[in-house]
PDB file of C-alpha atoms (C1' of nucleotides) in Angstrom:
ATOM      1  CA  UNK A  29     -24.423   2.274 -14.447  1.00 72.00           C
ATOM      2  CA  UNK A  30     -23.290  -0.502 -17.012  1.00 65.00           C
ATOM      3  CA  UNK A  31     -24.942  -0.313 -20.292  1.00 79.00           C
ATOM      4  CA  UNK A  32     -24.797  -4.020 -20.743  1.00 92.00           C
ATOM      5  CA  UNK A  33     -24.683  -6.966 -18.480  1.00 95.00           C
ATOM      6  CA  UNK A  34     -21.009  -8.134 -18.595  1.00 96.00           C
ATOM      7  CA  UNK A  35     -21.161 -11.767 -19.871  1.00 97.00           C
ATOM      8  CA  UNK A  36     -18.192 -13.758 -21.205  1.00 98.00           C
ATOM      9  CA  UNK A  37     -18.894 -15.266 -24.549  1.00 98.00           C
ATOM     10  CA  UNK A  38     -16.742 -18.097 -25.491  1.00 98.00           C
ATOM     11  CA  UNK A  39     -18.041 -17.837 -29.101  1.00 98.00           C
ATOM     12  CA  UNK A  40     -16.573 -14.458 -29.597  1.00 98.00           C
ATOM     13  CA  UNK A  41     -13.495 -14.560 -27.160  1.00 98.00           C
ATOM     14  CA  UNK A  42     -10.929 -16.415 -29.701  1.00 98.00           C
ATOM     15  CA  UNK A  43      -8.559 -14.014 -31.390  1.00 98.00           C
ATOM     16  CA  UNK A  44      -9.789 -14.257 -35.003  1.00 98.00           C
ATOM     17  CA  UNK A  45     -13.691 -14.113 -34.116  1.00 98.00           C
ATOM     18  CA  UNK A  46     -12.888 -11.269 -31.568  1.00 98.00           C
ATOM     19  CA  UNK A  47     -11.349  -9.159 -34.402  1.00 98.00           C
ATOM     20  CA  UNK A  48     -14.223 -10.058 -36.682  1.00 98.00           C
ATOM     21  CA  UNK A  49     -16.581  -8.757 -34.421  1.00 98.00           C
ATOM     22  CA  UNK A  50     -14.472  -5.640 -33.393  1.00 98.00           C
ATOM     23  CA  UNK A  51     -14.468  -4.767 -36.926  1.00 98.00           C
ATOM     24  CA  UNK A  52     -18.066  -5.226 -37.836  1.00 98.00           C
ATOM     25  CA  UNK A  53     -18.862  -3.386 -34.432  1.00 98.00           C
ATOM     26  CA  UNK A  54     -17.594  -0.311 -36.007  1.00 98.00           C
ATOM     27  CA  UNK A  55     -19.430  -0.484 -39.341  1.00 98.00           C
ATOM     28  CA  UNK A  56     -22.707  -1.356 -40.967  1.00 98.00           C
ATOM     29  CA  UNK A  57     -21.529  -3.807 -43.082  1.00 98.00           C
ATOM     30  CA  UNK A  58     -18.172  -5.276 -44.484  1.00 98.00           C
ATOM     31  CA  UNK A  59     -17.046  -7.349 -47.288  1.00 98.00           C
ATOM     32  CA  UNK A  60     -15.836 -10.688 -46.526  1.00 98.00           C
ATOM     33  CA  UNK A  61     -12.568  -9.969 -48.452  1.00 97.00           C
ATOM     34  CA  UNK A  62     -12.176  -6.970 -46.733  1.00 98.00           C
ATOM     35  CA  UNK A  63     -12.504  -8.617 -43.142  1.00 98.00           C
ATOM     36  CA  UNK A  64     -10.211 -11.346 -44.369  1.00 98.00           C
ATOM     37  CA  UNK A  65      -7.487  -8.986 -45.155  1.00 97.00           C
ATOM     38  CA  UNK A  66      -7.776  -6.972 -42.134  1.00 98.00           C
ATOM     39  CA  UNK A  67      -7.653  -9.823 -39.835  1.00 98.00           C
ATOM     40  CA  UNK A  68      -5.036 -11.611 -41.857  1.00 97.00           C
ATOM     41  CA  UNK A  69      -6.547 -14.970 -42.285  1.00 98.00           C
ATOM     42  CA  UNK A  70      -7.122 -17.282 -45.119  1.00 97.00           C
ATOM     43  CA  UNK A  71     -10.407 -17.711 -47.021  1.00 98.00           C
ATOM     44  CA  UNK A  72     -11.081 -20.995 -45.390  1.00 98.00           C
ATOM     45  CA  UNK A  73     -10.221 -19.934 -41.845  1.00 98.00           C
ATOM     46  CA  UNK A  74     -12.479 -16.985 -41.971  1.00 98.00           C
ATOM     47  CA  UNK A  75     -15.387 -18.694 -43.598  1.00 98.00           C
ATOM     48  CA  UNK A  76     -15.121 -21.272 -40.895  1.00 98.00           C
ATOM     49  CA  UNK A  77     -15.145 -18.573 -38.220  1.00 98.00           C
ATOM     50  CA  UNK A  78     -17.742 -16.793 -39.826  1.00 98.00           C
ATOM     51  CA  UNK A  79     -19.932 -19.891 -39.703  1.00 98.00           C
ATOM     52  CA  UNK A  80     -19.468 -20.217 -36.045  1.00 98.00           C
ATOM     53  CA  UNK A  81     -20.754 -16.539 -35.493  1.00 98.00           C
ATOM     54  CA  UNK A  82     -23.490 -17.175 -37.908  1.00 98.00           C
ATOM     55  CA  UNK A  83     -24.637 -20.203 -36.231  1.00 97.00           C
ATOM     56  CA  UNK A  84     -24.726 -18.360 -33.081  1.00 98.00           C
ATOM     57  CA  UNK A  85     -26.903 -15.604 -34.546  1.00 98.00           C
ATOM     58  CA  UNK A  86     -24.325 -13.185 -34.220  1.00 98.00           C
ATOM     59  CA  UNK A  87     -23.465 -12.336 -37.828  1.00 98.00           C
ATOM     60  CA  UNK A  88     -25.488 -12.090 -40.884  1.00 98.00           C
ATOM     61  CA  UNK A  89     -24.130 -13.236 -44.382  1.00 98.00           C
ATOM     62  CA  UNK A  90     -25.472 -11.529 -47.232  1.00 97.00           C
ATOM     63  CA  UNK A  91     -24.226 -12.658 -50.805  1.00 95.00           C
ATOM     64  CA  UNK A  92     -25.076 -10.272 -53.854  1.00 91.00           C
ATOM     65  CA  UNK A  93     -23.637  -9.790 -57.344  1.00 87.00           C
ATOM     66  CA  UNK A  94     -21.981  -6.500 -57.387  1.00 81.00           C
ATOM     67  CA  UNK A  95     -20.179  -5.212 -60.394  1.00 78.00           C
ATOM     68  CA  UNK A  96     -20.304  -8.702 -62.144  1.00 79.00           C
ATOM     69  CA  UNK A  97     -18.835 -10.378 -59.017  1.00 85.00           C
ATOM     70  CA  UNK A  98     -19.836 -12.301 -56.179  1.00 86.00           C
ATOM     71  CA  UNK A  99     -19.486 -10.032 -52.987  1.00 91.00           C
ATOM     72  CA  UNK A 100     -20.307 -11.671 -49.630  1.00 97.00           C
ATOM     73  CA  UNK A 101     -20.869  -8.980 -47.068  1.00 97.00           C
ATOM     74  CA  UNK A 102     -21.068  -9.460 -43.434  1.00 98.00           C
ATOM     75  CA  UNK A 103     -22.835  -7.662 -40.519  1.00 98.00           C
ATOM     76  CA  UNK A 104     -23.246  -8.077 -36.884  1.00 98.00           C
ATOM     77  CA  UNK A 105     -26.985  -8.812 -36.150  1.00 98.00           C
ATOM     78  CA  UNK A 106     -28.595  -7.164 -33.072  1.00 98.00           C
ATOM     79  CA  UNK A 107     -27.971 -10.152 -31.213  1.00 98.00           C
ATOM     80  CA  UNK A 108     -24.531 -10.025 -32.299  1.00 98.00           C
ATOM     81  CA  UNK A 109     -23.936  -6.490 -31.161  1.00 98.00           C
ATOM     82  CA  UNK A 110     -25.587  -7.226 -27.867  1.00 98.00           C
ATOM     83  CA  UNK A 111     -23.343 -10.155 -27.298  1.00 98.00           C
ATOM     84  CA  UNK A 112     -20.205  -8.354 -28.393  1.00 98.00           C
ATOM     85  CA  UNK A 113     -20.979  -5.429 -25.962  1.00 98.00           C
ATOM     86  CA  UNK A 114     -21.589  -7.800 -23.268  1.00 98.00           C
ATOM     87  CA  UNK A 115     -18.333  -9.742 -23.760  1.00 98.00           C
ATOM     88  CA  UNK A 116     -16.160  -6.319 -23.979  1.00 98.00           C
ATOM     89  CA  UNK A 117     -18.063  -5.318 -20.666  1.00 98.00           C
ATOM     90  CA  UNK A 118     -16.891  -8.564 -19.158  1.00 98.00           C
ATOM     91  CA  UNK A 119     -13.324  -8.101 -20.467  1.00 98.00           C
ATOM     92  CA  UNK A 120     -13.113  -4.696 -18.932  1.00 97.00           C
ATOM     93  CA  UNK A 121     -14.238  -5.990 -15.815  1.00 97.00           C
ATOM     94  CA  UNK A 122     -11.734  -8.826 -15.569  1.00 97.00           C
ATOM     95  CA  UNK A 123      -8.997  -6.756 -16.901  1.00 97.00           C
ATOM     96  CA  UNK A 124      -9.787  -3.976 -14.459  1.00 91.00           C
ATOM     97  CA  UNK A 125     -11.409  -1.564 -16.852  1.00 76.00           C
TER      98      UNK A 125
ATOM     99  CA  UNK B  11      -0.983   8.760 -26.158  1.00 72.00           C
ATOM    100  CA  UNK B  12      -0.787   5.037 -25.445  1.00 66.00           C
ATOM    101  CA  UNK B  13       0.903   4.056 -22.187  1.00 80.00           C
ATOM    102  CA  UNK B  14       1.992   0.584 -23.516  1.00 92.00           C
ATOM    103  CA  UNK B  15       2.317  -0.547 -26.960  1.00 95.00           C
ATOM    104  CA  UNK B  16      -0.616  -2.800 -27.844  1.00 96.00           C
ATOM    105  CA  UNK B  17       0.506  -6.404 -28.298  1.00 97.00           C
ATOM    106  CA  UNK B  18      -1.817  -9.653 -28.346  1.00 98.00           C
ATOM    107  CA  UNK B  19      -0.365 -12.065 -26.024  1.00 98.00           C
ATOM    108  CA  UNK B  20      -1.718 -15.812 -26.604  1.00 98.00           C
ATOM    109  CA  UNK B  21      -0.432 -16.688 -23.252  1.00 98.00           C
ATOM    110  CA  UNK B  22      -2.286 -14.355 -21.520  1.00 98.00           C
ATOM    111  CA  UNK B  23      -5.524 -14.400 -23.598  1.00 98.00           C
ATOM    112  CA  UNK B  24      -7.250 -17.722 -22.721  1.00 98.00           C
ATOM    113  CA  UNK B  25     -10.076 -17.192 -20.253  1.00 98.00           C
ATOM    114  CA  UNK B  26      -8.416 -18.767 -17.161  1.00 98.00           C
ATOM    115  CA  UNK B  27      -5.201 -17.080 -17.581  1.00 98.00           C
ATOM    116  CA  UNK B  28      -6.641 -13.663 -18.404  1.00 98.00           C
ATOM    117  CA  UNK B  29      -8.690 -13.911 -15.131  1.00 98.00           C
ATOM    118  CA  UNK B  30      -5.488 -14.863 -13.117  1.00 98.00           C
ATOM    119  CA  UNK B  31      -3.747 -12.031 -14.553  1.00 98.00           C
ATOM    120  CA  UNK B  32      -6.480  -9.573 -13.961  1.00 98.00           C
ATOM    121  CA  UNK B  33      -6.556 -10.491 -10.357  1.00 98.00           C
ATOM    122  CA  UNK B  34      -2.830 -10.457  -9.821  1.00 98.00           C
ATOM    123  CA  UNK B  35      -2.500  -7.085 -11.576  1.00 98.00           C
ATOM    124  CA  UNK B  36      -4.655  -5.439  -8.919  1.00 98.00           C
ATOM    125  CA  UNK B  37      -2.694  -6.742  -5.781  1.00 98.00           C
ATOM    126  CA  UNK B  38       0.751  -7.190  -4.956  1.00 98.00           C
ATOM    127  CA  UNK B  39       0.545 -10.913  -4.052  1.00 98.00           C
ATOM    128  CA  UNK B  40      -2.378 -13.448  -3.803  1.00 98.00           C
ATOM    129  CA  UNK B  41      -2.687 -17.006  -2.398  1.00 98.00           C
ATOM    130  CA  UNK B  42      -2.948 -19.919  -4.647  1.00 98.00           C
ATOM    131  CA  UNK B  43      -6.235 -20.883  -3.042  1.00 98.00           C
ATOM    132  CA  UNK B  44      -7.671 -17.445  -3.235  1.00 98.00           C
ATOM    133  CA  UNK B  45      -6.983 -17.360  -6.976  1.00 98.00           C
ATOM    134  CA  UNK B  46      -8.398 -20.704  -7.374  1.00 98.00           C
ATOM    135  CA  UNK B  47     -11.554 -19.969  -5.752  1.00 98.00           C
ATOM    136  CA  UNK B  48     -12.110 -16.612  -7.168  1.00 98.00           C
ATOM    137  CA  UNK B  49     -11.539 -18.038 -10.939  1.00 98.00           C
ATOM    138  CA  UNK B  50     -13.401 -21.179 -10.032  1.00 97.00           C
ATOM    139  CA  UNK B  51     -11.023 -23.874 -11.261  1.00 98.00           C
ATOM    140  CA  UNK B  52      -9.555 -27.003  -9.763  1.00 98.00           C
ATOM    141  CA  UNK B  53      -6.216 -27.150  -8.148  1.00 98.00           C
ATOM    142  CA  UNK B  54      -4.948 -29.205 -11.182  1.00 98.00           C
ATOM    143  CA  UNK B  55      -6.122 -26.770 -13.779  1.00 98.00           C
ATOM    144  CA  UNK B  56      -5.037 -23.577 -11.912  1.00 98.00           C
ATOM    145  CA  UNK B  57      -1.553 -25.397 -11.302  1.00 98.00           C
ATOM    146  CA  UNK B  58      -1.228 -26.087 -14.895  1.00 98.00           C
ATOM    147  CA  UNK B  59      -2.023 -22.536 -16.022  1.00 98.00           C
ATOM    148  CA  UNK B  60       0.136 -20.903 -13.445  1.00 98.00           C
ATOM    149  CA  UNK B  61       2.854 -23.151 -14.845  1.00 98.00           C
ATOM    150  CA  UNK B  62       2.154 -21.614 -18.297  1.00 98.00           C
ATOM    151  CA  UNK B  63       2.383 -17.984 -16.922  1.00 98.00           C
ATOM    152  CA  UNK B  64       5.320 -18.774 -14.949  1.00 98.00           C
ATOM    153  CA  UNK B  65       7.309 -20.285 -17.777  1.00 97.00           C
ATOM    154  CA  UNK B  66       6.406 -17.342 -19.750  1.00 98.00           C
ATOM    155  CA  UNK B  67       8.109 -15.297 -17.174  1.00 98.00           C
ATOM    156  CA  UNK B  68       4.827 -13.459 -16.079  1.00 98.00           C
ATOM    157  CA  UNK B  69       4.254 -14.878 -12.734  1.00 98.00           C
ATOM    158  CA  UNK B  70       6.416 -15.670  -9.794  1.00 98.00           C
ATOM    159  CA  UNK B  71       5.337 -18.492  -7.522  1.00 98.00           C
ATOM    160  CA  UNK B  72       6.683 -18.206  -3.902  1.00 97.00           C
ATOM    161  CA  UNK B  73       6.051 -21.048  -1.375  1.00 95.00           C
ATOM    162  CA  UNK B  74       6.119 -20.314   2.298  1.00 92.00           C
ATOM    163  CA  UNK B  75       5.202 -22.178   5.405  1.00 88.00           C
ATOM    164  CA  UNK B  76       2.556 -19.623   7.191  1.00 83.00           C
ATOM    165  CA  UNK B  77       0.636 -20.929  10.197  1.00 81.00           C
ATOM    166  CA  UNK B  78       2.010 -24.456   9.950  1.00 82.00           C
ATOM    167  CA  UNK B  79       0.685 -24.756   6.427  1.00 86.00           C
ATOM    168  CA  UNK B  80       2.175 -24.593   3.035  1.00 87.00           C
ATOM    169  CA  UNK B  81       1.012 -21.237   1.371  1.00 91.00           C
ATOM    170  CA  UNK B  82       1.731 -20.594  -2.354  1.00 97.00           C
ATOM    171  CA  UNK B  83       1.525 -17.021  -3.170  1.00 98.00           C
ATOM    172  CA  UNK B  84       1.464 -15.771  -6.650  1.00 98.00           C
ATOM    173  CA  UNK B  85       2.367 -12.318  -8.090  1.00 98.00           C
ATOM    174  CA  UNK B  86       2.966 -10.785 -11.467  1.00 98.00           C
ATOM    175  CA  UNK B  87       6.589 -10.118 -12.442  1.00 98.00           C
ATOM    176  CA  UNK B  88       7.464  -6.728 -13.838  1.00 98.00           C
ATOM    177  CA  UNK B  89       7.453  -8.451 -17.126  1.00 98.00           C
ATOM    178  CA  UNK B  90       4.011 -10.068 -16.458  1.00 98.00           C
ATOM    179  CA  UNK B  91       2.799  -6.380 -15.574  1.00 98.00           C
ATOM    180  CA  UNK B  92       4.103  -5.229 -18.664  1.00 98.00           C
ATOM    181  CA  UNK B  93       2.779  -8.130 -20.964  1.00 98.00           C
ATOM    182  CA  UNK B  94      -0.692  -7.824 -19.387  1.00 98.00           C
ATOM    183  CA  UNK B  95      -0.952  -3.968 -19.792  1.00 98.00           C
ATOM    184  CA  UNK B  96       0.104  -4.473 -23.397  1.00 98.00           C
ATOM    185  CA  UNK B  97      -2.310  -7.130 -24.050  1.00 98.00           C
ATOM    186  CA  UNK B  98      -5.168  -5.119 -22.390  1.00 98.00           C
ATOM    187  CA  UNK B  99      -4.237  -2.295 -24.596  1.00 98.00           C
ATOM    188  CA  UNK B 100      -4.491  -4.631 -27.644  1.00 98.00           C
ATOM    189  CA  UNK B 101      -7.960  -5.932 -26.514  1.00 98.00           C
ATOM    190  CA  UNK B 102      -9.299  -2.187 -26.394  1.00 97.00           C
ATOM    191  CA  UNK B 103      -7.719  -1.478 -29.559  1.00 97.00           C
ATOM    192  CA  UNK B 104      -9.473  -4.486 -31.176  1.00 97.00           C
ATOM    193  CA  UNK B 105     -12.985  -3.987 -29.369  1.00 97.00           C
ATOM    194  CA  UNK B 106     -12.815  -0.287 -30.009  1.00 91.00           C
ATOM    195  CA  UNK B 107     -11.275   1.322 -27.005  1.00 76.00           C
TER     196      UNK B 107
ATOM    197  C1'  DC C  14     -21.067 -24.524 -75.373  1.00 93.58           C
ATOM    198  C1'  DT C  15     -16.757 -25.159 -72.889  1.00 93.58           C
ATOM    199  C1'  DC C  16     -13.245 -23.529 -70.145  1.00 93.58           C
ATOM    200  C1'  DA C  17     -11.064 -20.763 -66.928  1.00 93.58           C
ATOM    201  C1'  DT C  18     -11.466 -17.415 -63.031  1.00 93.58           C
ATOM    202  C1'  DT C  19     -13.344 -15.462 -59.047  1.00 93.58           C
ATOM    203  C1'  DG C  20     -15.110 -16.067 -54.442  1.00 93.58           C
ATOM    204  C1'  DC C  21     -16.069 -18.470 -50.994  1.00 93.58           C
ATOM    205  C1'  DT C  22     -17.181 -23.317 -48.683  1.00 93.58           C
ATOM    206  C1'  DT C  23     -16.247 -27.865 -47.342  1.00 93.58           C
ATOM    207  C1'  DT C  24     -13.465 -31.786 -46.329  1.00 93.58           C
ATOM    208  C1'  DC C  25      -9.455 -33.806 -44.581  1.00 93.58           C
ATOM    209  C1'  DC C  26      -5.717 -34.026 -41.440  1.00 93.58           C
ATOM    210  C1'  DA C  27      -2.414 -33.101 -38.038  1.00 93.58           C
ATOM    211  C1'  DT C  28      -1.310 -30.848 -34.097  1.00 93.58           C
ATOM    212  C1'  DG C  29      -2.248 -28.920 -29.721  1.00 93.58           C
ATOM    213  C1'  DA C  30      -5.097 -27.001 -25.852  1.00 93.58           C
ATOM    214  C1'  DC C  31      -7.906 -27.900 -22.068  1.00 93.58           C
ATOM    215  C1'  DG C  32     -10.306 -30.194 -18.194  1.00 93.58           C
ATOM    216  C1'  DG C  33     -11.283 -33.887 -14.918  1.00 93.58           C
ATOM    217  C1'  DA C  34      -9.774 -37.585 -12.293  1.00 93.58           C
ATOM    218  C1'  DA C  35      -6.436 -39.764  -9.949  1.00 93.58           C
ATOM    219  C1'  DA C  36      -1.948 -40.737  -8.491  1.00 93.58           C
ATOM    220  C1'  DG C  37       2.321 -38.149  -6.535  1.00 93.58           C
ATOM    221  C1'  DA C  38       5.176 -35.596  -3.649  1.00 93.58           C
ATOM    222  C1'  DG C  39       6.433 -32.226   0.024  1.00 93.58           C
ATOM    223  C1'  DT C  40       5.898 -30.394   4.829  1.00 93.58           C
ATOM    224  C1'  DG C  41       4.317 -30.324   9.321  1.00 93.58           C
ATOM    225  C1'  DC C  42       1.727 -32.536  13.247  1.00 93.58           C
ATOM    226  C1'  DA C  43       0.280 -36.315  16.510  1.00 93.58           C
TER     227       DA C  43
ATOM    228  C1'  DT D  18       5.233 -44.198  11.350  1.00 93.58           C
ATOM    229  C1'  DG D  19       0.544 -42.544   9.727  1.00 93.58           C
ATOM    230  C1'  DC D  20      -2.427 -38.767   8.380  1.00 93.58           C
ATOM    231  C1'  DA D  21      -3.807 -34.391   6.517  1.00 93.58           C
ATOM    232  C1'  DC D  22      -2.901 -30.443   3.767  1.00 93.58           C
ATOM    233  C1'  DT D  23      -1.720 -28.174  -0.599  1.00 93.58           C
ATOM    234  C1'  DC D  24      -0.320 -28.139  -4.527  1.00 93.58           C
ATOM    235  C1'  DT D  25       1.945 -30.973  -8.905  1.00 93.58           C
ATOM    236  C1'  DT D  26       2.003 -34.263 -12.419  1.00 93.58           C
ATOM    237  C1'  DT D  27       0.300 -37.625 -15.261  1.00 93.58           C
ATOM    238  C1'  DC D  28      -3.163 -40.031 -17.931  1.00 93.58           C
ATOM    239  C1'  DC D  29      -6.842 -39.542 -20.822  1.00 93.58           C
ATOM    240  C1'  DG D  30     -10.304 -38.423 -23.831  1.00 93.58           C
ATOM    241  C1'  DT D  31     -12.355 -34.581 -26.270  1.00 93.58           C
ATOM    242  C1'  DC D  32     -12.571 -30.281 -28.872  1.00 93.58           C
ATOM    243  C1'  DA D  33     -10.740 -26.389 -31.582  1.00 93.58           C
ATOM    244  C1'  DT D  34      -7.826 -24.852 -34.863  1.00 93.58           C
ATOM    245  C1'  DG D  35      -5.497 -23.970 -39.114  1.00 93.58           C
ATOM    246  C1'  DG D  36      -3.195 -25.292 -43.565  1.00 93.58           C
ATOM    247  C1'  DA D  37      -3.897 -27.531 -48.007  1.00 93.58           C
ATOM    248  C1'  DA D  38      -6.845 -29.082 -51.331  1.00 93.58           C
ATOM    249  C1'  DA D  39     -11.056 -30.348 -53.401  1.00 93.58           C
ATOM    250  C1'  DG D  40     -15.658 -28.559 -54.269  1.00 93.58           C
ATOM    251  C1'  DC D  41     -19.182 -25.418 -56.145  1.00 93.58           C
ATOM    252  C1'  DA D  42     -21.868 -21.616 -57.843  1.00 93.58           C
ATOM    253  C1'  DA D  43     -21.542 -17.642 -60.822  1.00 93.58           C
ATOM    254  C1'  DT D  44     -19.417 -14.895 -64.521  1.00 93.58           C
ATOM    255  C1'  DG D  45     -17.015 -13.873 -68.727  1.00 93.58           C
ATOM    256  C1'  DA D  46     -13.851 -15.307 -72.605  1.00 93.58           C
ATOM    257  C1'  DG D  47     -13.248 -17.794 -76.685  1.00 93.58           C
TER     258       DG D  47
END
DNA sequence: CTCATTGCTTTCCATGACGGAAAGAGTGCA
DNA sequence: TGCACTCTTTCCGTCATGGAAAGCAATGAG
């Protein structure tokens, strides 16, 4: 019994975005800077990838002022979690999970 | 205890090549045509991807005449199996295995 | 108020990956 | 010699991607 229907997702598959989704899947929300540093990409590159995920409806971007500083937090949407789970399931299928 | 050291492999990651490796990992050898049909790509596209894998030392291409027909069989090399296993391990790590 | 800084975002640009279509090439058979 | 089968290679247009740099909004210093 598979929890989710395996489904390859081209928006999620590219390395940087797969990493971003993997990080966000494990938490509730994560700051832009933390994701950037963990994934190891530049601001502009992360921003562009996040935009792709946001436009796909997978990530929610919330900007807030915390401690007098602009803080952008990222989180997977429900749709994003579902798509990621489905993609991971498909990867397992392909790779012989 | 991880069997292989997780290591992301850009040669293997792209969808078509990930599928080819996944298929070959499960068998000893597989015919070009069978791989082409299973993966669902054209001759030219598969040929080009196989070439990439071959140049990386991951796939061995063996041409033989069987039943009066040219038959090209594909197989993962030992190096290919190791690289695939390492890549899969890395995918599991990233996706929260 | 003005300026500098922080924290992303957008633009510009060069490179490279990718797939489809079609031409090529090697082998066997009539 | 001609034809069919099975890939291989070339040609071509398109799209993705990253680095660098300019842009921008918000905040704090002077």
